[in-house]
Short mmCIF file of C-alpha atoms in Angstrom, two decimals:
data_model
loop_
_atom_site.label_atom_id
_atom_site.label_comp_id
_atom_site.label_asym_id
_atom_site.label_seq_id
_atom_site.Cartn_x
_atom_site.Cartn_y
_atom_site.Cartn_z
CA MET A 98 0.00 0.00 0.00
CA SER A 99 1.40 3.41 -0.94
CA SER A 100 1.96 6.12 1.62
CA SER A 101 -0.97 8.14 0.34
CA SER A 102 -3.25 5.09 0.52
CA MET A 103 -2.08 4.38 4.08
CA ARG A 104 -2.85 7.95 5.10
CA SER A 105 -6.37 7.87 3.72
CA PHE A 106 -6.92 4.35 5.11
CA GLU A 107 -5.97 5.44 8.64
CA TYR A 108 -8.54 8.21 8.46
CA LEU A 109 -11.28 5.93 7.12
CA GLU A 110 -10.51 3.34 9.80
CA SER A 111 -11.36 5.89 12.48
CA LEU A 112 -14.86 6.53 11.14
CA PRO A 113 -17.97 5.02 12.78
CA GLY A 114 -20.08 2.37 11.03
CA THR A 115 -22.94 4.78 10.21
CA VAL A 116 -20.54 6.91 8.15
CA PHE A 117 -19.38 3.87 6.16
CA ASN A 118 -23.03 2.96 5.45
CA ARG A 119 -23.72 6.40 3.95
CA LEU A 120 -20.39 6.56 2.19
CA TYR A 121 -20.70 3.22 0.41
CA LYS A 122 -24.05 4.17 -1.07
CA GLN A 123 -22.09 6.09 -3.74
CA PRO A 124 -20.79 3.80 -6.51
CA SER A 125 -17.87 6.15 -7.18
CA THR A 126 -16.73 5.81 -3.55
CA ALA A 127 -16.90 2.00 -3.64
CA LEU A 128 -14.93 1.90 -6.88
CA ALA A 129 -12.33 4.39 -5.66
CA ILE A 130 -11.67 2.43 -2.45
CA PHE A 131 -11.49 -0.82 -4.42
CA ARG A 132 -9.03 0.62 -6.95
CA ARG A 133 -6.71 2.52 -4.67
CA MET A 134 -6.77 1.31 -1.07
CA LEU A 135 -6.73 -2.49 -1.32
CA PRO A 136 -3.89 -4.94 -2.01
CA GLN A 137 -4.24 -7.33 -4.93
CA LEU A 138 -5.23 -10.30 -2.79
CA ALA A 139 -8.05 -8.34 -1.17
CA LYS A 140 -9.28 -7.27 -4.62
CA SER A 141 -9.25 -10.90 -5.74
CA PHE A 142 -11.38 -11.89 -2.75
CA ILE A 143 -13.89 -9.14 -3.50
CA MET A 144 -14.22 -9.96 -7.21
CA ALA A 145 -14.63 -13.66 -6.47
CA MET A 146 -17.38 -13.02 -3.91
CA LEU A 147 -19.12 -10.07 -5.59
CA TYR A 148 -21.76 -12.13 -7.39
CA MET A 149 -21.97 -15.08 -4.98
CA PRO A 150 -25.58 -15.76 -3.98
CA ARG A 151 -24.63 -17.01 -0.48
CA PRO A 152 -21.87 -16.50 2.10
CA LEU A 153 -18.52 -18.14 1.48
CA PRO A 154 -17.37 -20.64 4.16
CA VAL A 155 -14.04 -19.77 5.77
CA ALA A 156 -12.66 -23.20 4.88
CA ASP A 157 -13.42 -22.62 1.19
CA LEU A 158 -11.65 -19.26 1.22
CA ASP A 159 -8.58 -20.86 2.82
CA THR A 160 -8.27 -23.21 -0.18
CA TRP A 161 -7.82 -20.22 -2.48
CA VAL A 162 -4.54 -19.27 -0.85
CA ARG A 163 -1.31 -21.26 -0.81
CA PRO A 164 -0.17 -22.42 2.66
CA GLY A 165 2.95 -20.24 2.41
CA SER A 166 0.83 -17.09 1.93
CA ARG A 167 -1.34 -17.28 5.04
CA ARG A 168 0.14 -14.09 6.40
CA GLU A 169 -0.87 -12.15 3.29
CA GLN A 170 -4.33 -13.69 3.54
CA ASP A 171 -4.73 -12.62 7.19
CA THR A 172 -3.59 -9.08 6.29
CA ALA A 173 -6.08 -8.85 3.40
CA ILE A 174 -9.01 -10.15 5.46
CA ASP A 175 -8.10 -7.85 8.38
CA LEU A 176 -8.02 -4.85 6.05
CA LEU A 177 -11.40 -5.65 4.50
CA GLU A 178 -12.99 -6.11 7.90
CA ARG A 179 -11.62 -2.82 9.26
CA LEU A 180 -12.99 -0.99 6.20
CA GLN A 181 -16.31 -2.77 6.83
CA ILE A 182 -16.29 -4.30 3.36
CA LEU A 183 -16.24 -7.89 4.62
CA LYS A 184 -17.92 -9.41 7.68
CA ARG A 185 -18.11 -12.83 9.27
CA THR A 186 -21.42 -14.64 9.69
CA ALA A 187 -22.16 -17.42 12.17
CA GLU A 188 -25.53 -19.11 11.75
CA PRO A 189 -26.70 -22.13 13.79
CA ASN A 190 -25.62 -25.51 12.33
CA LYS A 191 -23.65 -23.80 9.56
CA PRO A 192 -19.89 -23.22 9.21
CA ARG A 193 -18.42 -19.77 9.79
CA SER A 194 -18.55 -17.76 6.58
CA TYR A 195 -17.59 -14.47 5.00
CA VAL A 196 -19.96 -12.16 3.14
CA LEU A 197 -19.48 -8.78 1.45
CA THR A 198 -21.39 -6.02 3.20
CA ASN A 199 -24.10 -3.87 1.66
CA PRO A 200 -24.27 -1.19 0.37
CA PHE A 201 -20.60 -1.66 -0.67
CA ALA A 202 -21.23 -4.79 -2.77
CA ALA A 203 -24.31 -3.28 -4.47
CA SER A 204 -22.52 -0.02 -5.20
CA LEU A 205 -19.43 -1.74 -6.63
CA ARG A 206 -21.61 -3.90 -8.90
CA GLN A 207 -23.36 -0.76 -10.13
CA ALA A 208 -20.05 0.99 -10.73
CA LEU A 209 -18.74 -1.94 -12.74
CA THR A 210 -21.88 -2.55 -14.83
CA GLY A 211 -23.20 1.01 -15.15
CA GLY A 212 -26.79 2.17 -15.03
CA GLY A 213 -28.82 4.06 -12.47
CA ASN A 214 -29.30 7.78 -11.91
CA HIS A 215 -26.96 8.17 -8.91
CA ARG A 216 -24.74 10.71 -10.77
CA SER A 217 -21.89 9.90 -8.39
CA PHE A 218 -19.38 10.03 -11.27
CA GLY A 219 -20.11 13.66 -12.05
CA VAL A 220 -22.44 15.26 -14.59
CA PRO A 221 -20.66 16.63 -17.69
CA SER A 222 -21.53 20.26 -18.31
CA ARG A 223 -23.75 20.88 -21.32
CA THR A 224 -22.48 24.43 -21.59
CA HIS A 225 -18.87 23.27 -21.88
CA ALA A 226 -17.39 24.48 -25.13
CA GLU A 227 -14.70 22.28 -26.65
CA GLY A 228 -11.30 23.86 -26.16
CA GLN A 229 -12.57 26.47 -23.72
CA VAL A 230 -10.11 25.30 -21.06
CA THR A 231 -7.24 23.14 -22.30
CA LYS A 232 -5.35 20.47 -20.43
CA ALA A 233 -2.19 22.61 -20.64
CA GLN A 234 -3.99 25.49 -18.94
CA LEU A 235 -5.25 23.20 -16.19
CA ASP A 236 -1.71 21.81 -15.68
CA ASP A 237 -0.22 25.29 -15.49
CA PHE A 238 -2.83 26.37 -12.99
CA ALA A 239 -2.29 23.25 -10.83
CA ARG A 240 1.49 23.69 -10.90
CA ARG A 241 1.33 27.38 -10.03
CA GLN A 242 -1.02 26.86 -7.12
CA TRP A 243 0.63 23.77 -5.69
CA GLU A 244 4.14 25.13 -5.96
CA GLY A 245 2.85 28.28 -4.29
CA VAL A 246 1.80 26.11 -1.32
CA LEU A 247 5.19 24.37 -1.17
CA GLY A 248 6.95 27.71 -1.65
CA TYR A 249 5.10 29.21 1.31
CA MET A 250 6.16 26.26 3.44
CA VAL A 251 9.86 26.52 2.65
CA GLY A 252 9.83 30.31 2.73
CA SER A 253 10.90 30.68 -0.88
CA THR A 254 8.95 33.82 -1.74
CA GLY A 255 12.23 35.66 -1.53
CA VAL A 256 13.59 33.82 -4.53
CA GLY A 257 10.65 34.62 -6.77
CA LEU A 258 8.53 31.49 -6.59
CA ASN A 259 5.28 33.41 -6.33
CA ASP A 260 6.08 35.81 -9.15
CA GLU A 261 3.77 33.83 -11.43
CA GLY A 262 0.77 34.98 -9.42
CA ALA A 263 -0.09 32.10 -7.06
CA LYS A 264 -2.07 33.65 -4.24
CA LEU A 265 -2.59 31.71 -1.03
CA SER A 266 -5.75 32.36 0.93
CA LEU A 267 -5.85 32.67 4.70
CA ALA A 268 -7.69 29.31 4.77
CA VAL A 269 -4.75 27.58 3.10
CA LYS A 270 -2.27 29.09 5.55
CA HIS A 271 -4.48 28.15 8.48
CA LEU A 272 -4.69 24.54 7.24
CA LEU A 273 -0.89 24.26 6.91
CA LYS A 274 -0.51 25.62 10.46
CA TYR A 275 -3.31 23.35 11.75
CA GLY A 276 -1.50 20.32 10.26
CA ARG A 277 1.76 21.41 11.94
CA LEU A 278 3.48 21.55 8.57
CA VAL A 279 4.65 25.06 9.35
CA GLU A 280 5.12 27.18 12.44
CA VAL A 281 4.22 30.86 12.29
CA ARG A 282 6.11 33.19 14.58
CA GLY A 283 4.98 36.74 13.97
CA ARG A 284 5.73 37.37 10.30
CA SER A 285 8.15 34.46 10.08
CA VAL A 286 7.05 31.10 8.63
CA ASP A 287 9.27 28.12 9.41
CA ILE A 288 8.85 24.61 8.04
CA THR A 289 8.60 21.82 10.63
CA GLN A 290 9.93 18.29 10.64
CA ASP A 291 6.56 17.01 9.45
CA GLY A 292 6.54 19.76 6.81
CA PHE A 293 9.91 18.75 5.39
CA ALA A 294 8.81 15.12 5.30
CA PHE A 295 5.72 16.35 3.45
CA VAL A 296 7.87 18.16 0.84
CA LEU A 297 9.85 14.94 0.24
CA GLN A 298 6.71 12.89 -0.45
CA GLU A 299 5.34 12.03 -3.87
CA VAL A 300 2.85 14.61 -5.14
CA ASN A 301 -0.13 12.30 -4.80
CA ALA A 302 0.76 11.62 -1.16
CA GLN A 303 1.13 15.35 -0.56
CA VAL A 304 -2.35 15.99 -1.95
CA TRP A 305 -3.90 13.28 0.22
CA THR A 306 -2.13 14.63 3.29
CA ILE A 307 -3.67 18.05 2.67
CA LEU A 308 -7.08 16.52 2.01
CA ILE A 309 -7.00 14.51 5.25
CA LEU A 310 -6.17 17.71 7.12
CA TYR A 311 -9.07 19.35 5.30
CA LEU A 312 -11.37 16.49 6.36
CA GLU A 313 -10.26 16.76 9.98
CA ASN A 314 -10.99 20.49 9.89
CA ALA A 315 -14.25 20.20 7.97
CA GLU A 316 -16.54 19.56 10.93
CA GLU A 317 -15.33 22.75 12.61
CA LEU A 318 -16.57 24.55 9.50
CA GLY A 319 -19.98 22.87 9.74
CA MET A 320 -19.38 20.65 6.71
CA ASP A 321 -20.76 17.12 6.34
CA ARG A 322 -17.75 14.82 6.19
CA VAL A 323 -19.63 12.19 4.18
CA ASP A 324 -20.31 14.78 1.50
CA VAL A 325 -16.65 15.82 1.66
CA LEU A 326 -15.36 12.25 1.33
CA SER A 327 -17.81 11.35 -1.43
CA PHE A 328 -16.77 14.38 -3.47
CA LEU A 329 -13.05 13.64 -3.05
CA PHE A 330 -13.50 10.05 -4.20
CA MET A 331 -15.66 11.22 -7.09
CA LEU A 332 -12.91 13.61 -8.27
CA GLY A 333 -10.60 10.68 -8.89
CA SER A 334 -13.03 9.26 -11.45
CA LEU A 335 -13.47 12.45 -13.49
CA GLU A 336 -11.86 13.17 -16.87
CA LEU A 337 -9.12 15.75 -17.28
CA GLY A 338 -10.19 18.63 -19.56
CA GLN A 339 -13.89 17.95 -19.18
CA GLY A 340 -16.15 20.50 -17.53
CA TYR A 341 -18.69 19.26 -14.95
CA SER A 342 -21.97 20.80 -13.82
CA LYS A 343 -22.46 22.15 -10.31
CA ALA A 344 -26.21 21.52 -10.43
CA ASN A 345 -26.20 18.26 -8.45
CA LEU A 346 -23.68 19.30 -5.80
CA THR A 347 -24.61 19.89 -2.15
CA GLU A 348 -23.85 23.11 -0.24
CA THR A 349 -20.80 21.44 1.33
CA GLN A 350 -19.44 20.40 -2.03
CA LEU A 351 -19.96 23.87 -3.52
CA GLN A 352 -17.91 25.31 -0.70
CA MET A 353 -15.27 22.65 -1.38
CA LEU A 354 -14.89 23.91 -4.95
CA LEU A 355 -13.63 27.25 -3.63
CA ASP A 356 -11.32 25.67 -1.06
CA LEU A 357 -9.82 23.07 -3.41
CA GLY A 358 -9.23 25.76 -6.01
CA ASP A 359 -6.74 27.40 -3.63
CA PHE A 360 -4.65 24.21 -3.84
CA GLY A 361 -4.92 23.84 -7.63
CA ILE A 362 -7.09 20.75 -7.39
CA ILE A 363 -10.17 22.38 -8.95
CA TYR A 364 -10.33 25.14 -11.56
CA GLN A 365 -13.24 27.52 -12.15
CA ASN A 366 -13.39 30.38 -14.62
CA THR A 367 -15.20 32.38 -11.95
CA PRO A 368 -16.70 31.39 -8.60
CA ASP A 369 -20.18 32.00 -10.07
CA SER A 370 -19.74 29.87 -13.18
CA ASP A 371 -22.02 26.88 -13.75
CA SER A 372 -19.20 24.36 -14.23
CA TYR A 373 -15.86 23.33 -12.77
CA TYR A 374 -12.83 21.48 -14.10
CA PRO A 375 -10.77 18.90 -12.20
CA THR A 376 -7.01 19.31 -12.68
CA ARG A 377 -4.56 16.46 -12.90
CA LEU A 378 -4.04 16.63 -9.14
CA ALA A 379 -7.72 15.65 -8.78
CA THR A 380 -7.99 13.03 -11.51
CA THR A 381 -5.03 11.07 -10.12
CA LEU A 382 -6.34 10.95 -6.57
CA THR A 383 -7.47 7.32 -6.91
CA SER A 384 -4.81 6.31 -9.38
CA ASP A 385 -1.87 4.06 -8.51
CA ALA A 386 0.28 5.50 -11.28
CA GLY A 387 4.00 5.52 -10.44
CA ALA A 388 5.35 7.60 -7.56
CA LEU A 389 5.39 11.31 -8.32
CA ARG A 390 8.33 12.89 -6.60
CA SER A 391 7.72 16.25 -4.97
CA ALA A 392 8.77 19.73 -6.00
CA THR A 393 9.40 20.67 -9.61
CA ALA A 394 10.74 17.32 -10.75
CA GLY A 395 7.63 15.64 -9.39
CA PHE A 396 5.34 18.11 -11.10
CA ASP A 397 6.97 17.53 -14.46
CA THR A 398 6.07 13.88 -13.98
CA ALA A 399 2.63 14.49 -12.45
CA LEU A 400 1.45 17.10 -14.87
CA ARG A 401 3.30 16.00 -17.98
CA PRO A 402 3.46 12.20 -17.76
CA SER A 403 4.89 11.89 -21.26
CA ASN A 404 8.08 13.67 -20.18
CA ASN A 405 10.82 11.06 -19.70
CA ASP A 406 13.63 13.55 -19.06
CA ASP A 407 13.06 13.84 -15.28
CA LYS A 408 16.52 13.45 -13.71
CA GLY A 409 18.35 14.20 -10.50
CA PHE A 410 20.12 17.51 -10.31
CA VAL A 411 22.27 17.54 -7.13
CA VAL A 412 26.02 16.83 -7.03
CA VAL A 413 27.59 16.36 -3.58
CA GLU A 414 31.37 16.40 -3.11
CA THR A 415 33.39 14.95 -0.23
CA ASN A 416 34.29 18.48 0.92
CA TYR A 417 30.55 19.16 1.56
CA ARG A 418 30.15 21.37 -1.48
CA ILE A 419 26.86 21.06 -3.36
CA TYR A 420 26.14 21.90 -7.01
CA ALA A 421 22.49 21.92 -8.02
CA TYR A 422 21.71 22.05 -11.75
CA THR A 423 18.28 23.62 -11.47
CA SER A 424 16.54 26.93 -12.08
CA SER A 425 13.53 26.03 -9.93
CA PRO A 426 13.05 28.58 -7.15
CA LEU A 427 11.33 25.87 -5.11
CA GLN A 428 14.22 23.44 -5.35
CA ILE A 429 16.69 26.22 -4.53
CA ALA A 430 14.62 27.21 -1.50
CA ILE A 431 14.59 23.62 -0.23
CA LEU A 432 18.39 23.40 -0.61
CA SER A 433 18.80 26.68 1.27
CA LEU A 434 17.14 25.11 4.32
CA PHE A 435 20.28 23.08 5.05
CA THR A 436 22.94 24.59 2.73
CA ARG A 437 24.80 27.90 2.73
CA LEU A 438 24.31 28.93 -0.89
CA SER A 439 27.04 31.16 -2.30
CA THR A 440 26.66 31.34 -6.09
CA ARG A 441 23.74 31.37 -8.47
CA TYR A 442 23.75 31.02 -12.26
CA PRO A 443 20.81 30.85 -14.67
CA ASN A 444 20.73 27.04 -14.50
CA MET A 445 22.82 26.19 -11.41
CA VAL A 446 23.42 27.14 -7.79
CA SER A 447 26.32 26.12 -5.61
CA GLY A 448 27.02 26.21 -1.91
CA LYS A 449 28.30 24.24 1.01
CA MET A 450 26.80 22.27 3.85
CA THR A 451 28.26 23.53 7.10
CA ARG A 452 27.72 22.65 10.71
CA GLU A 453 25.79 25.88 11.17
CA SER A 454 23.52 25.39 8.12
CA VAL A 455 22.69 21.77 8.99
CA ARG A 456 22.19 22.58 12.67
CA ARG A 457 19.84 25.40 11.66
CA ALA A 458 17.74 22.92 9.72
CA ILE A 459 17.79 20.47 12.62
CA ASN A 460 16.64 23.22 15.00
CA MET A 461 13.67 23.74 12.69
CA GLY A 462 12.75 20.09 13.20
CA ILE A 463 14.27 18.65 10.00
CA THR A 464 16.17 15.43 10.71
CA GLY A 465 19.53 14.40 9.34
CA ASP A 466 17.96 11.38 7.67
CA GLN A 467 15.48 13.63 5.86
CA ILE A 468 18.37 15.71 4.48
CA ILE A 469 20.17 12.53 3.38
CA ASP A 470 16.96 11.23 1.79
CA PHE A 471 16.55 14.45 -0.20
CA LEU A 472 20.16 14.30 -1.48
CA TYR A 473 19.75 10.61 -2.32
CA THR A 474 16.45 11.09 -4.16
CA HIS A 475 17.70 14.04 -6.26
CA ALA A 476 21.26 12.88 -6.90
CA HIS A 477 22.60 13.72 -10.37
CA PRO A 478 22.86 10.81 -12.88
CA GLN A 479 26.65 11.20 -12.91
CA MET A 480 26.73 10.47 -9.20
CA ARG A 481 24.48 7.43 -9.58
CA LYS A 482 27.12 5.71 -11.68
CA ASN A 483 28.89 4.82 -8.43
CA ALA A 484 27.63 2.16 -6.03
CA ASN A 485 27.65 4.48 -3.01
CA PHE A 486 26.99 7.71 -4.82
CA LEU A 487 26.53 9.85 -1.68
CA PRO A 488 29.98 10.34 -0.07
CA PRO A 489 30.01 8.31 3.17
CA THR A 490 31.94 11.08 4.92
CA VAL A 491 29.15 13.56 4.17
CA VAL A 492 26.38 11.14 5.25
CA ASP A 493 28.17 10.31 8.51
CA GLN A 494 28.91 13.97 9.28
CA ILE A 495 25.28 15.00 8.78
CA ARG A 496 24.25 12.38 11.31
CA LEU A 497 27.00 13.46 13.73
CA TRP A 498 25.86 17.07 13.50
CA GLN A 499 22.40 15.91 14.45
CA ILE A 500 23.35 13.81 17.48
CA GLU A 501 25.37 16.72 18.89
CA GLY A 502 22.15 18.13 20.23
CA GLU A 503 20.28 14.96 21.15
CA ARG A 504 21.02 11.98 23.30
CA MET A 505 17.65 10.28 23.30
CA LYS A 506 14.90 9.78 20.75
CA SER A 507 11.33 9.13 21.85
CA THR A 508 8.77 7.17 19.85
CA VAL A 509 5.06 6.97 20.67
CA GLY A 510 3.80 3.40 20.50
CA PHE A 511 2.61 0.28 22.31
CA LEU A 512 4.47 -2.49 24.18
CA PHE A 513 3.36 -6.12 23.85
CA LYS A 514 4.59 -8.50 26.58
CA ASP A 515 3.68 -11.41 28.87
CA PHE A 516 3.55 -14.07 26.13
CA LEU A 517 3.21 -17.57 27.56
CA SER A 518 5.46 -19.31 25.04
CA ALA A 519 8.04 -18.56 22.37
CA ALA A 520 5.65 -19.73 19.65
CA GLU A 521 2.94 -17.37 20.89
CA TYR A 522 5.47 -14.51 20.83
CA GLU A 523 7.20 -15.12 17.50
CA GLY A 524 4.06 -15.03 15.31
CA PRO A 525 2.80 -11.48 16.14
CA CYS A 526 6.36 -10.15 16.44
CA GLN A 527 7.21 -11.31 12.92
CA TYR A 528 3.85 -10.04 11.63
CA ALA A 529 4.57 -6.60 13.11
CA GLY A 530 7.94 -6.57 11.34
CA ASP A 531 6.35 -7.62 8.04
CA ILE A 532 3.84 -4.75 8.04
CA GLY A 533 6.45 -2.18 9.12
CA VAL A 534 5.18 -1.17 12.58
CA LEU A 535 7.85 -2.95 14.70
CA LYS A 536 10.31 -0.55 16.36
CA TRP A 537 12.02 -2.72 19.00
CA LYS A 538 11.99 -6.27 20.27
CA ASN A 539 13.62 -8.42 22.98
CA ASP A 540 13.37 -12.13 22.15
CA ALA A 541 14.77 -13.18 25.55
CA LYS A 542 12.02 -11.35 27.47
CA ARG A 543 9.35 -11.96 24.78
CA MET A 544 8.57 -8.28 24.40
CA PHE A 545 8.21 -6.02 21.35
CA PHE A 546 7.25 -2.40 20.72
CA VAL A 547 5.10 -1.19 17.80
CA THR A 548 3.96 2.20 16.49
CA ARG A 549 0.40 0.98 15.75
CA HIS A 550 -1.43 -1.68 17.76
CA GLU A 551 -4.61 -2.22 15.72
CA HIS A 552 -2.98 -4.48 13.13
CA VAL A 553 -1.26 -6.66 15.74
CA ALA A 554 -4.38 -6.86 17.90
CA SER A 555 -6.42 -8.03 14.90
CA TYR A 556 -3.77 -10.61 14.11
CA LEU A 557 -3.78 -11.95 17.68
CA LYS A 558 -7.57 -12.13 17.64
CA SER A 559 -7.65 -14.07 14.38
CA GLN A 560 -4.98 -16.49 15.65
CA LYS A 561 -6.99 -17.03 18.83
CA GLU A 562 -10.10 -17.88 16.80
CA LYS A 563 -8.17 -20.33 14.65
CA ARG A 564 -6.82 -22.11 17.71
CA ARG A 565 -10.32 -22.31 19.19
CA GLU A 566 -11.67 -23.82 15.98
CA GLY A 567 -8.80 -26.26 15.75
CA GLY A 568 -9.12 -27.28 19.38
#
């Protein structure tokens, strides 16, 4: 599951059952969740059960999966149950079975076969004139607005990023502050550790991060979160360059058009026009197209997918000097967060990482590993010809500069202990490692520490039920 899918999944998982029931009544929502948020094995289970007239016995489902893939099966079943797509049934004198929930199953069937008057996939505007708004215009608008957001976060207005006219509303700035992506001190705006991690994400993950923040803030604005979620999932099914009518939108969704326009996700000729246009940022919301790296390089991929010339641009020398072959104000501003820039040419900037420049970034909350990740991701092709293309001396020194000011690192999580046997301990511990939530373990004391407990708790519950059935 991609990082953006995980972010949206974690939000959906926190919703009550009544919200899921309303949400799944929209075929576009059922299709979007099926396409984007589920692993292949979970999709296979759904498609096999979608037209079954009766529940599927658990024993029959087990025969579909090879014995060596039981862990993947448990993960897929757990995911479907937490999204309330699949449920277990236990009727007298009948084996335990699985069944797809309604209205999810009915909506997915309708989305796949068509028909109905639900209009959950948008209503094309009849007043849309061919060529009125081109795809290139939509791409330019999305790039200008989104890079304006990133530029505000890294404080790059001083290098001319916003000269193209991207204007950020107070609502956008409030949302970035609410999400702790930036800290505002008087007139100064500083990026946080979470903000720098956000900048390093793929573009699609960045968009979903902003949308989840928007969802969390929606109720404070008196907006119906089911309407908000339904509209976001619908956007992923719309066609780039096509205008869509506002006639069937709710009051909440009409307000969303204005808010999403600030981020470059939706374009309107005027706020009072009868139609709106989704940009590429919207139409790829439920797409699993390849990772779109952030900043300008990512936008060239996101907004011009036919461009195959996207390359790294940073050269790092063993003496800590950096040469960046870019003219992007956004990229230059990101580099300036941890580099002392000294020279700028039309297509290149140069500078040097110093203890002071790196420590300044660390004091803002940016970690040494995030700086290394940025240099690794954007390394120039000439550097990539070597096996270890980032100089080890530079990597080690960045980490040393960071640990100068810290002696302990805290991690919020959950401790599992008091296992009765080694076999009882090893299964969930290995499962936690496989899904990426394990942070620490002690095999001798049969203890392990995880960042999220829901997955492990579900695994322990399923194992307990299997032992009960076997016994």
